[in-house]
PDB file of N, CA and C in Angstrom:
ATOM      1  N   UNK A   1      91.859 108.612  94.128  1.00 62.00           N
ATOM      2  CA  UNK A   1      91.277 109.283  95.268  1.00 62.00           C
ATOM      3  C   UNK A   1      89.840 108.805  95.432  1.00 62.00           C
ATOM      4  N   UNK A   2      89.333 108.429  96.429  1.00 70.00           N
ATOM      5  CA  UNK A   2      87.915 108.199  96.693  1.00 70.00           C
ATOM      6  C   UNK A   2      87.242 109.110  96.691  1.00 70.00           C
ATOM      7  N   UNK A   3      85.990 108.603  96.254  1.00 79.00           N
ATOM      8  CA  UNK A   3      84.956 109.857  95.967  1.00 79.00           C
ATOM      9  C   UNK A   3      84.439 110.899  97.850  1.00 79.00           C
ATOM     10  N   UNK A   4      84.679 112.110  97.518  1.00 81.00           N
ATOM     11  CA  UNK A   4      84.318 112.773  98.497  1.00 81.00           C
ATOM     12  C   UNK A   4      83.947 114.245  98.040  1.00 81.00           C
ATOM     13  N   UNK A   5      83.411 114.783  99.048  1.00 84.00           N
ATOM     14  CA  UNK A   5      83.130 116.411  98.277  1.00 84.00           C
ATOM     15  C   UNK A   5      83.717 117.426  98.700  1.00 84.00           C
ATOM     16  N   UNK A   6      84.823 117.231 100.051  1.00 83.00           N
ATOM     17  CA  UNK A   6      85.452 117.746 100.378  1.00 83.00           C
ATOM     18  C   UNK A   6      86.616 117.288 101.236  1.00 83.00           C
ATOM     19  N   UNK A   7      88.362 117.945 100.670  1.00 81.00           N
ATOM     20  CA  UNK A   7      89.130 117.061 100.263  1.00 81.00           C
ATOM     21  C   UNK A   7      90.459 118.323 101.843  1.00 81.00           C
ATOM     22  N   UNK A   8      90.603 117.692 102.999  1.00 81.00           N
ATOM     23  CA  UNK A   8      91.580 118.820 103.712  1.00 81.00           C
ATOM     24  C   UNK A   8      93.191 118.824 103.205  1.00 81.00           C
ATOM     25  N   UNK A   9      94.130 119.390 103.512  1.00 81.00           N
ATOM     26  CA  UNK A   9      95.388 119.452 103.046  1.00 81.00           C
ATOM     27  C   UNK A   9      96.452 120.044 104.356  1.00 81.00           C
ATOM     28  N   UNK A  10      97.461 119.778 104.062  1.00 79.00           N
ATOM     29  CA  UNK A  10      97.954 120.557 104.869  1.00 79.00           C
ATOM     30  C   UNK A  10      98.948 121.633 103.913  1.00 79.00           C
ATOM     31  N   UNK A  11      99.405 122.236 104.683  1.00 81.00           N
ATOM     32  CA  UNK A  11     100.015 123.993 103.795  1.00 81.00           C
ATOM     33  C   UNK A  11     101.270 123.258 102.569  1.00 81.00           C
ATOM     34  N   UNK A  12     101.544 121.974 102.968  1.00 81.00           N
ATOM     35  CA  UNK A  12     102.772 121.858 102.202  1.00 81.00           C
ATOM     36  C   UNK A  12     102.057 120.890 100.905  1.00 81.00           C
ATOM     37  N   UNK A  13     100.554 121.225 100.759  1.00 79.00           N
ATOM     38  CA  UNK A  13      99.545 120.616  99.350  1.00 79.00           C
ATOM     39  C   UNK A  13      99.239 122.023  98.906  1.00 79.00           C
ATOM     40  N   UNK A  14      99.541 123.436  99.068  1.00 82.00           N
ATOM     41  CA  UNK A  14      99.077 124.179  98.621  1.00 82.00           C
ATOM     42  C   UNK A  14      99.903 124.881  97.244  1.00 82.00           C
ATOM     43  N   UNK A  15      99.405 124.195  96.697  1.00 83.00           N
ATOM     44  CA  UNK A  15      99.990 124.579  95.261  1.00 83.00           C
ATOM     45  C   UNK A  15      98.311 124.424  94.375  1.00 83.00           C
ATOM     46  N   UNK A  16      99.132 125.277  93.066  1.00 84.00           N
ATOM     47  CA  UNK A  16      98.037 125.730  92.243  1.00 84.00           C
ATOM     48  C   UNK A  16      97.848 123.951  91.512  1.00 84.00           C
ATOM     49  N   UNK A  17      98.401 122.817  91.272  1.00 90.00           N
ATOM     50  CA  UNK A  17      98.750 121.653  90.457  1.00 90.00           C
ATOM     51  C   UNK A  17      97.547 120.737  91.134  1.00 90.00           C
ATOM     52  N   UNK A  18      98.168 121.145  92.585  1.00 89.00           N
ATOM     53  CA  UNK A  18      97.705 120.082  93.728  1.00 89.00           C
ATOM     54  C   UNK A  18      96.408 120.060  93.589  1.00 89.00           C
ATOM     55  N   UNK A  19      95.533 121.473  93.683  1.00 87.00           N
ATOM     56  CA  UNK A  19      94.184 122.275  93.722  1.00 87.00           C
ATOM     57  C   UNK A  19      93.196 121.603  92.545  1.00 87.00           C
ATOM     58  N   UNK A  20      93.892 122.060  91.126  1.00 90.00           N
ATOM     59  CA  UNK A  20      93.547 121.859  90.209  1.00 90.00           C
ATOM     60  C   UNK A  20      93.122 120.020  90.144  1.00 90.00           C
ATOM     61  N   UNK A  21      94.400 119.172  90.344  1.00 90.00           N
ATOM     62  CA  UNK A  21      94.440 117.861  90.600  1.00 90.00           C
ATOM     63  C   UNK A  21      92.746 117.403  91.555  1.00 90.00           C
ATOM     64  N   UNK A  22      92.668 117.779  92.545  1.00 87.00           N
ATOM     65  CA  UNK A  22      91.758 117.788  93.461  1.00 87.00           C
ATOM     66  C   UNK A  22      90.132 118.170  92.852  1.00 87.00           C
ATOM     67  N   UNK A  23      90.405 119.479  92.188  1.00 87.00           N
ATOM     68  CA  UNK A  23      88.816 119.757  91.625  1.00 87.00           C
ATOM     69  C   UNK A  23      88.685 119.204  90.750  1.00 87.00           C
ATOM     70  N   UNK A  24      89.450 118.258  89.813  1.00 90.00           N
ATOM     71  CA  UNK A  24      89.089 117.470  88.457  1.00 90.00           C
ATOM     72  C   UNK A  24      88.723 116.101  88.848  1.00 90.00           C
ATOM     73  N   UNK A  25      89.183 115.678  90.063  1.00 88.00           N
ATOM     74  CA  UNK A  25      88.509 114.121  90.778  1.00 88.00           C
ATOM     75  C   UNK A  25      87.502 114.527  91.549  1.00 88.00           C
ATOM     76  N   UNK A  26      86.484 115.814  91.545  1.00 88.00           N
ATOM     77  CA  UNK A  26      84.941 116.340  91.674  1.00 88.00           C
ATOM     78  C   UNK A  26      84.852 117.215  93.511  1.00 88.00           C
ATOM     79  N   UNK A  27      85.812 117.058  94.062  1.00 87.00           N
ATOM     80  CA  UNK A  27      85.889 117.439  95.573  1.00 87.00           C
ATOM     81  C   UNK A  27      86.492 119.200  95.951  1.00 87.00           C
ATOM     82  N   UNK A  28      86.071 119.633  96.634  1.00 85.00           N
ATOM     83  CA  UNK A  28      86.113 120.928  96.796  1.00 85.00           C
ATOM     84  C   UNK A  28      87.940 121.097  97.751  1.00 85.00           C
ATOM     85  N   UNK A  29      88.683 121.744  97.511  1.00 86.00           N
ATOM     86  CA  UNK A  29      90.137 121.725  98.379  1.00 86.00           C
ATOM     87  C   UNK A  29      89.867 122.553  99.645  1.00 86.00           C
ATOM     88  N   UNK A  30      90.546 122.192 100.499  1.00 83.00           N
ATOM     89  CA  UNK A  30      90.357 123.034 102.044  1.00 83.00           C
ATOM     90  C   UNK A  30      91.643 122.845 102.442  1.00 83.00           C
ATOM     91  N   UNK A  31      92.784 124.042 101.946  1.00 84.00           N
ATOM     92  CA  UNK A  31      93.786 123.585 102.130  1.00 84.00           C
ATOM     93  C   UNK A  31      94.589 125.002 102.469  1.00 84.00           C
ATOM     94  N   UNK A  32      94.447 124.812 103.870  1.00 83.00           N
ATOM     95  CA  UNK A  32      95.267 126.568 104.694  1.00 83.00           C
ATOM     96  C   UNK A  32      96.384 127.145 103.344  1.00 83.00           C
ATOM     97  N   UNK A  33      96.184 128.342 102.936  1.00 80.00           N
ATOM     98  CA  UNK A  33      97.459 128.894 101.875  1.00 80.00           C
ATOM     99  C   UNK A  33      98.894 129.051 103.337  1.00 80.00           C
ATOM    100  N   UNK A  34      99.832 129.186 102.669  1.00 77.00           N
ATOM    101  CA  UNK A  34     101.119 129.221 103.056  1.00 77.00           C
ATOM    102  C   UNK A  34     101.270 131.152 103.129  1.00 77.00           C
ATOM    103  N   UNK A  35     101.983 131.537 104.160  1.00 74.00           N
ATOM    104  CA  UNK A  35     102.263 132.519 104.365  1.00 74.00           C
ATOM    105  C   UNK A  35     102.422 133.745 103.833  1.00 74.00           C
ATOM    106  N   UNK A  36     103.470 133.141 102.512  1.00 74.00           N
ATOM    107  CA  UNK A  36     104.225 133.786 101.724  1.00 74.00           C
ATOM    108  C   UNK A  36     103.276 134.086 100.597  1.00 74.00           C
ATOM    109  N   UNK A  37     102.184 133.386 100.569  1.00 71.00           N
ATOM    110  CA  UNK A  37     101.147 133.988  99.218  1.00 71.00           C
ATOM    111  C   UNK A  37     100.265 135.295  99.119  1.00 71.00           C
ATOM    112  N   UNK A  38     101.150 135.737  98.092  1.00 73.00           N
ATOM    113  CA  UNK A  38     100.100 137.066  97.827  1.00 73.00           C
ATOM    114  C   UNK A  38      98.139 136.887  98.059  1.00 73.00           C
ATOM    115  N   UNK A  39      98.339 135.951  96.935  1.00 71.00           N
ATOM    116  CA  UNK A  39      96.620 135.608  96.925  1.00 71.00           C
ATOM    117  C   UNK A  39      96.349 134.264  97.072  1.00 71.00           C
ATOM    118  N   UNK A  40      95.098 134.661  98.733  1.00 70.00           N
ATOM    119  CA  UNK A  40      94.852 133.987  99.653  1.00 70.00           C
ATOM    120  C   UNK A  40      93.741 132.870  98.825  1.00 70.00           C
ATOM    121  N   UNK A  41      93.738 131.747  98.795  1.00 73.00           N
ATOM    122  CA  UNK A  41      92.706 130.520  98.198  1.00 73.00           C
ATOM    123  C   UNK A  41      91.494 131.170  99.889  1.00 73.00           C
ATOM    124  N   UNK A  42      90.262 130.311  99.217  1.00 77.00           N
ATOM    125  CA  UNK A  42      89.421 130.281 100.049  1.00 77.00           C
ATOM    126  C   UNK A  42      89.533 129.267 101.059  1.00 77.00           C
ATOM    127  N   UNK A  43      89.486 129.212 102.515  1.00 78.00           N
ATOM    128  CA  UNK A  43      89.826 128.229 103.400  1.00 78.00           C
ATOM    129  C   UNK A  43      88.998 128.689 104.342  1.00 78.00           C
ATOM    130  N   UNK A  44      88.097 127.518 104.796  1.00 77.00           N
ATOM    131  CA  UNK A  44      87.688 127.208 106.294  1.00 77.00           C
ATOM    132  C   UNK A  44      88.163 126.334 107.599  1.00 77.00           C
ATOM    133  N   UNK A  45      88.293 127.301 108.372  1.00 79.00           N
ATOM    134  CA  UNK A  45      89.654 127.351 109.327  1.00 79.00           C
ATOM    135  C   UNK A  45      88.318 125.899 110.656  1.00 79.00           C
ATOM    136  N   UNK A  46      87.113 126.150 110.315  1.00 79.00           N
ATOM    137  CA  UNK A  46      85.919 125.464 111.159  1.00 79.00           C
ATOM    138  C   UNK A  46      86.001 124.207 110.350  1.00 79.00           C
ATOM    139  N   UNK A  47      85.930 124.257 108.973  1.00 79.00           N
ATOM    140  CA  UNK A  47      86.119 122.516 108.813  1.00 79.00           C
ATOM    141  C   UNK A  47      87.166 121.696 108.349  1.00 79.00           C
ATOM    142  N   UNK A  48      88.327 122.721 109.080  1.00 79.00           N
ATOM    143  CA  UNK A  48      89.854 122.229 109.102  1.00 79.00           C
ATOM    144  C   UNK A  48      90.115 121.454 110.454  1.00 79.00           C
ATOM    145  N   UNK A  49      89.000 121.765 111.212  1.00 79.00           N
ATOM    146  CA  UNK A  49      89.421 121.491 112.415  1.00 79.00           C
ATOM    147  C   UNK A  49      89.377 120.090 113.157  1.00 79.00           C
ATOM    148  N   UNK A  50      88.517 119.396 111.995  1.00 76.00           N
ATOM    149  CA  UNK A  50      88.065 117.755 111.595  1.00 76.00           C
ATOM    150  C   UNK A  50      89.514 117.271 111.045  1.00 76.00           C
ATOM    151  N   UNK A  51      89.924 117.578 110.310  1.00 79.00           N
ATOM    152  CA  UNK A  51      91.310 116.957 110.274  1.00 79.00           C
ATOM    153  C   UNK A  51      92.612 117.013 111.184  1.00 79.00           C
ATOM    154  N   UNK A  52      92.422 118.118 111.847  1.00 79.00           N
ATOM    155  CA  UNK A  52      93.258 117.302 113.788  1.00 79.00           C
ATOM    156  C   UNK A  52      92.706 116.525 114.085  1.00 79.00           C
ATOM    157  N   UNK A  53      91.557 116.280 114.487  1.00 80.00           N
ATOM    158  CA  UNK A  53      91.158 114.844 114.693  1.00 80.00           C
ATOM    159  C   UNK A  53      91.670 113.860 114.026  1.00 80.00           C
ATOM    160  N   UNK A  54      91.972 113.652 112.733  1.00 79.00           N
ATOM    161  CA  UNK A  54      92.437 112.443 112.362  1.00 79.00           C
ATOM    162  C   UNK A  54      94.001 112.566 112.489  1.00 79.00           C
ATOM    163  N   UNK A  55      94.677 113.459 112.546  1.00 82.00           N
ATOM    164  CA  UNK A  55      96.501 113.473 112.593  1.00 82.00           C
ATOM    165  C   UNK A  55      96.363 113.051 114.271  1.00 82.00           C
ATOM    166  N   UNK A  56      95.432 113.758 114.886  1.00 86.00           N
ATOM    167  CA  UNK A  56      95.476 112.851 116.453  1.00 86.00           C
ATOM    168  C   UNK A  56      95.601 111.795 116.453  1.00 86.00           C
ATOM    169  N   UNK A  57      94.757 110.819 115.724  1.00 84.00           N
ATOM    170  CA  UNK A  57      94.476 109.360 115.963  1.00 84.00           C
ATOM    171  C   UNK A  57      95.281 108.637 114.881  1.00 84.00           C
ATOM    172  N   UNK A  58      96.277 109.174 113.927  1.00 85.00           N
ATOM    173  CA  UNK A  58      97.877 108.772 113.780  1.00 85.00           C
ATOM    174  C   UNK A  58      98.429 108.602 114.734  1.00 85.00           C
ATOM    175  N   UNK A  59      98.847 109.956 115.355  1.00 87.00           N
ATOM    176  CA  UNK A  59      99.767 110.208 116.222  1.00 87.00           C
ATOM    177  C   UNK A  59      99.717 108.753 117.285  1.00 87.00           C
ATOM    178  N   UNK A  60      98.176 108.703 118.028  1.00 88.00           N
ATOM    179  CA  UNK A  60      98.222 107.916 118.886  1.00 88.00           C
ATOM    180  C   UNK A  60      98.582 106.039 118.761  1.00 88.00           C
ATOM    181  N   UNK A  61      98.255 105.437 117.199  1.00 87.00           N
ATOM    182  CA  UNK A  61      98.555 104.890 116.693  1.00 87.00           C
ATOM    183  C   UNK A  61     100.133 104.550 116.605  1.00 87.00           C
ATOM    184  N   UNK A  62     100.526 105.466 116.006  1.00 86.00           N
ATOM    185  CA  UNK A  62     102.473 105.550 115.948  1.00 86.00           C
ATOM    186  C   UNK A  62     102.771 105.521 117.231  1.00 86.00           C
ATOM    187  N   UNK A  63     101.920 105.667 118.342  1.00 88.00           N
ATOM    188  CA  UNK A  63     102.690 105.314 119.205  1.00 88.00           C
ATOM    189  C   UNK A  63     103.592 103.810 119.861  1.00 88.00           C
ATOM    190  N   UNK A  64     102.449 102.802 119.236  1.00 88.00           N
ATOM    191  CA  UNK A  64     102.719 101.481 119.329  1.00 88.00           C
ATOM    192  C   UNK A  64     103.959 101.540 118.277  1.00 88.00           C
ATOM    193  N   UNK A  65     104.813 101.261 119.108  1.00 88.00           N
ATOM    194  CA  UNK A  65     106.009 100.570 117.468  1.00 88.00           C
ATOM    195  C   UNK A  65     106.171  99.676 116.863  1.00 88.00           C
ATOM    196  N   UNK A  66     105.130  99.103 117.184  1.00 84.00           N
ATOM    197  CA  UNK A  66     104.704  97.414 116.131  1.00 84.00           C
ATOM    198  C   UNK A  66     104.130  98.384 115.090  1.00 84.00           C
ATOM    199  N   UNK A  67     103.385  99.369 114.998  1.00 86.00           N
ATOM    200  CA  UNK A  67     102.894  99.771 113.637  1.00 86.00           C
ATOM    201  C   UNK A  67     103.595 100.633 113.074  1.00 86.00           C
ATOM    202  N   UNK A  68     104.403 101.803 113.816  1.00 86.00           N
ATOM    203  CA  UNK A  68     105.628 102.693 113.691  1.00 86.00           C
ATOM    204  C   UNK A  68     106.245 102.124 112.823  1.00 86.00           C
ATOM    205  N   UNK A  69     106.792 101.116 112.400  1.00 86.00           N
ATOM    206  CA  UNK A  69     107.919 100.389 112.026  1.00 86.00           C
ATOM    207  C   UNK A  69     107.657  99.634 111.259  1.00 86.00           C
ATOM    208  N   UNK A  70     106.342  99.179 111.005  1.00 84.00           N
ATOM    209  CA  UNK A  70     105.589  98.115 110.085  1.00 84.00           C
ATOM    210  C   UNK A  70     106.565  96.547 110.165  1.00 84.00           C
ATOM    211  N   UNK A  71     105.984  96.032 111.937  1.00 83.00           N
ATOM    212  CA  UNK A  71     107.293  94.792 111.783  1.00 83.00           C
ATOM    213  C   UNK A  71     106.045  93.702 110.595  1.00 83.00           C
ATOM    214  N   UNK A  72     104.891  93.921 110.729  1.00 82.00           N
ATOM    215  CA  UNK A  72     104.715  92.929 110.156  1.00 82.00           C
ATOM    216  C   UNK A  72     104.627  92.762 108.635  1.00 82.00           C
ATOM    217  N   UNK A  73     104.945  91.402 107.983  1.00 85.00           N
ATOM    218  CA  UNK A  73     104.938  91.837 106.721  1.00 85.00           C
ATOM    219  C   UNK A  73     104.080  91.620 105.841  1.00 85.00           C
ATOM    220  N   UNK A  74     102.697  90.749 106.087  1.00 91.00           N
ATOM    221  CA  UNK A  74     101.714  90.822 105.217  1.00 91.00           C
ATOM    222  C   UNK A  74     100.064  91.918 105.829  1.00 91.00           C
ATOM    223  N   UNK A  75      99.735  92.557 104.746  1.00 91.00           N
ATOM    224  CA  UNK A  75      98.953  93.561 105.375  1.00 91.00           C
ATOM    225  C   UNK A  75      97.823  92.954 106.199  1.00 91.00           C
ATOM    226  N   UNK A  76      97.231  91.481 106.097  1.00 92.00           N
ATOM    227  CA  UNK A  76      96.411  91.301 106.986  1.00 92.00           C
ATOM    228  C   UNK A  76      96.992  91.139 108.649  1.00 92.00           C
ATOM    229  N   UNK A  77      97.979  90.991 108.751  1.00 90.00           N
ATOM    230  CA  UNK A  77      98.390  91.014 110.116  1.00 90.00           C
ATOM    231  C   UNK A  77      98.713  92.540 110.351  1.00 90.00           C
ATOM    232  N   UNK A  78      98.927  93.339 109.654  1.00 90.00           N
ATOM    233  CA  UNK A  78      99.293  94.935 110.055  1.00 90.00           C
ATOM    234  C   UNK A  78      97.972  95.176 110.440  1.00 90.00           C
ATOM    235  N   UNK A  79      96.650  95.049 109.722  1.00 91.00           N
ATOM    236  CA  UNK A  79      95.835  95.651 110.033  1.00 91.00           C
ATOM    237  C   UNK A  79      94.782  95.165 111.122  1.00 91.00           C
ATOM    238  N   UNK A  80      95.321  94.184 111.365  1.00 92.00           N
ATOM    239  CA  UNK A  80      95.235  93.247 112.828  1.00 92.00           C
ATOM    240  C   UNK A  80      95.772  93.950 113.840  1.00 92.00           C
ATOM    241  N   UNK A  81      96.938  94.689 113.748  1.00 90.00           N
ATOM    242  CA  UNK A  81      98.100  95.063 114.557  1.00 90.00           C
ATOM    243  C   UNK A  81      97.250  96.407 114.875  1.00 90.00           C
ATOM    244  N   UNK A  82      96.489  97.377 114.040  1.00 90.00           N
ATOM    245  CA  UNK A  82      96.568  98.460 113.256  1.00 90.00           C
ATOM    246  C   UNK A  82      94.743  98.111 114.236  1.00 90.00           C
ATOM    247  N   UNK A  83      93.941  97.426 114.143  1.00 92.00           N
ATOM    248  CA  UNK A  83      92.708  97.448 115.217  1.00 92.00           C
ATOM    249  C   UNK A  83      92.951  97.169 116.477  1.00 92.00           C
ATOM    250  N   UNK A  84      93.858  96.398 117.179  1.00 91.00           N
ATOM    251  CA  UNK A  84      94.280  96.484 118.235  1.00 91.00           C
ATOM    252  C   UNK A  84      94.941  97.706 118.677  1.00 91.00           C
ATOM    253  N   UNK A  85      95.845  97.765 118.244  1.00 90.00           N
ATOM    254  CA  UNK A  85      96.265  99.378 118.634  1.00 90.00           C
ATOM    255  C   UNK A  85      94.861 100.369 118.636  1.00 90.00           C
ATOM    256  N   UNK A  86      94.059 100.658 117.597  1.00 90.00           N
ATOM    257  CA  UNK A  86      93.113 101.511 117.750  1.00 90.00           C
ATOM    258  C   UNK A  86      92.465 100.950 118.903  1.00 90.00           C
ATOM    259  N   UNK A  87      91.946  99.735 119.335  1.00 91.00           N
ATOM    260  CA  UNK A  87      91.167  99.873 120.398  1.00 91.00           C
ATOM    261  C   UNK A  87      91.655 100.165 121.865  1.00 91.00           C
ATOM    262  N   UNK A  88      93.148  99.545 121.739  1.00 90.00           N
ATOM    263  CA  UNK A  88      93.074 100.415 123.106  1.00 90.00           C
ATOM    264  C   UNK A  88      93.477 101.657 123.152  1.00 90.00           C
ATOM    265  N   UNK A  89      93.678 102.723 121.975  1.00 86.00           N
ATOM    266  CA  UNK A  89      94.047 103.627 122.189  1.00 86.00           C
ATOM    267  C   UNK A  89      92.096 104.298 122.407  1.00 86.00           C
ATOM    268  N   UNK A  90      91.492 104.005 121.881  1.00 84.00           N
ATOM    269  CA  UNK A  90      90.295 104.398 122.111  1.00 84.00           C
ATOM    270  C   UNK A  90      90.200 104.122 123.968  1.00 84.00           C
ATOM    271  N   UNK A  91      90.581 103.123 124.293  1.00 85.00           N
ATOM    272  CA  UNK A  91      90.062 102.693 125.933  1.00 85.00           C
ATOM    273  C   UNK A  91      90.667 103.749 126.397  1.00 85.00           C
ATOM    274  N   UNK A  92      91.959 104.371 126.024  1.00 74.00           N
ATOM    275  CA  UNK A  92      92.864 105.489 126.934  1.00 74.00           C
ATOM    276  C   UNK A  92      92.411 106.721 126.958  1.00 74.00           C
TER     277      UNK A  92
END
């Protein structure tokens, strides 16, 4: 894991393993608890809201199916594939 100080999740990382895993590589977890839990972890719902931003700019990405599908097969051409797609999804 790269060094960071704070680490988002989504509900299906919320386990006690996952948490633990996370605070021993030095980063704080921000990871919504799941429904069904008695006792609620601490979560900020304001700097959760930075990580839609990045499942957005998947989403818009997967839209090209040259990267969907990974036709290409050495990673310098994917990630060729993988800045083109970002830029024009940025122009849109």
């Amino acid at each position: 894991m790269p060094a960071t100080d704070l680490l988002h999740g989504d509900k299906g990382y919320d386990s006690a393993a996952v948490r633990r895993k996370i605070e021993e590589a030095g980063a704080a977890p921000n990871i919504p608890p799941r429904a069904n839990k008695r006792w609620k972890n601490c979560f900020s719902p304001y700097l959760y809201r930075n990580r839609n931003v990045i499942e957005r700019i998947f989403g818009r990405l997967k839209d090209f199916r040259r990267i969907a599908t990974r036709y290409d097969r050495s990673a310098t051409n994917f990630m060729a594939a993988v800045h083109i797609a970002a830029t024009v999804a940025y122009w849109l």
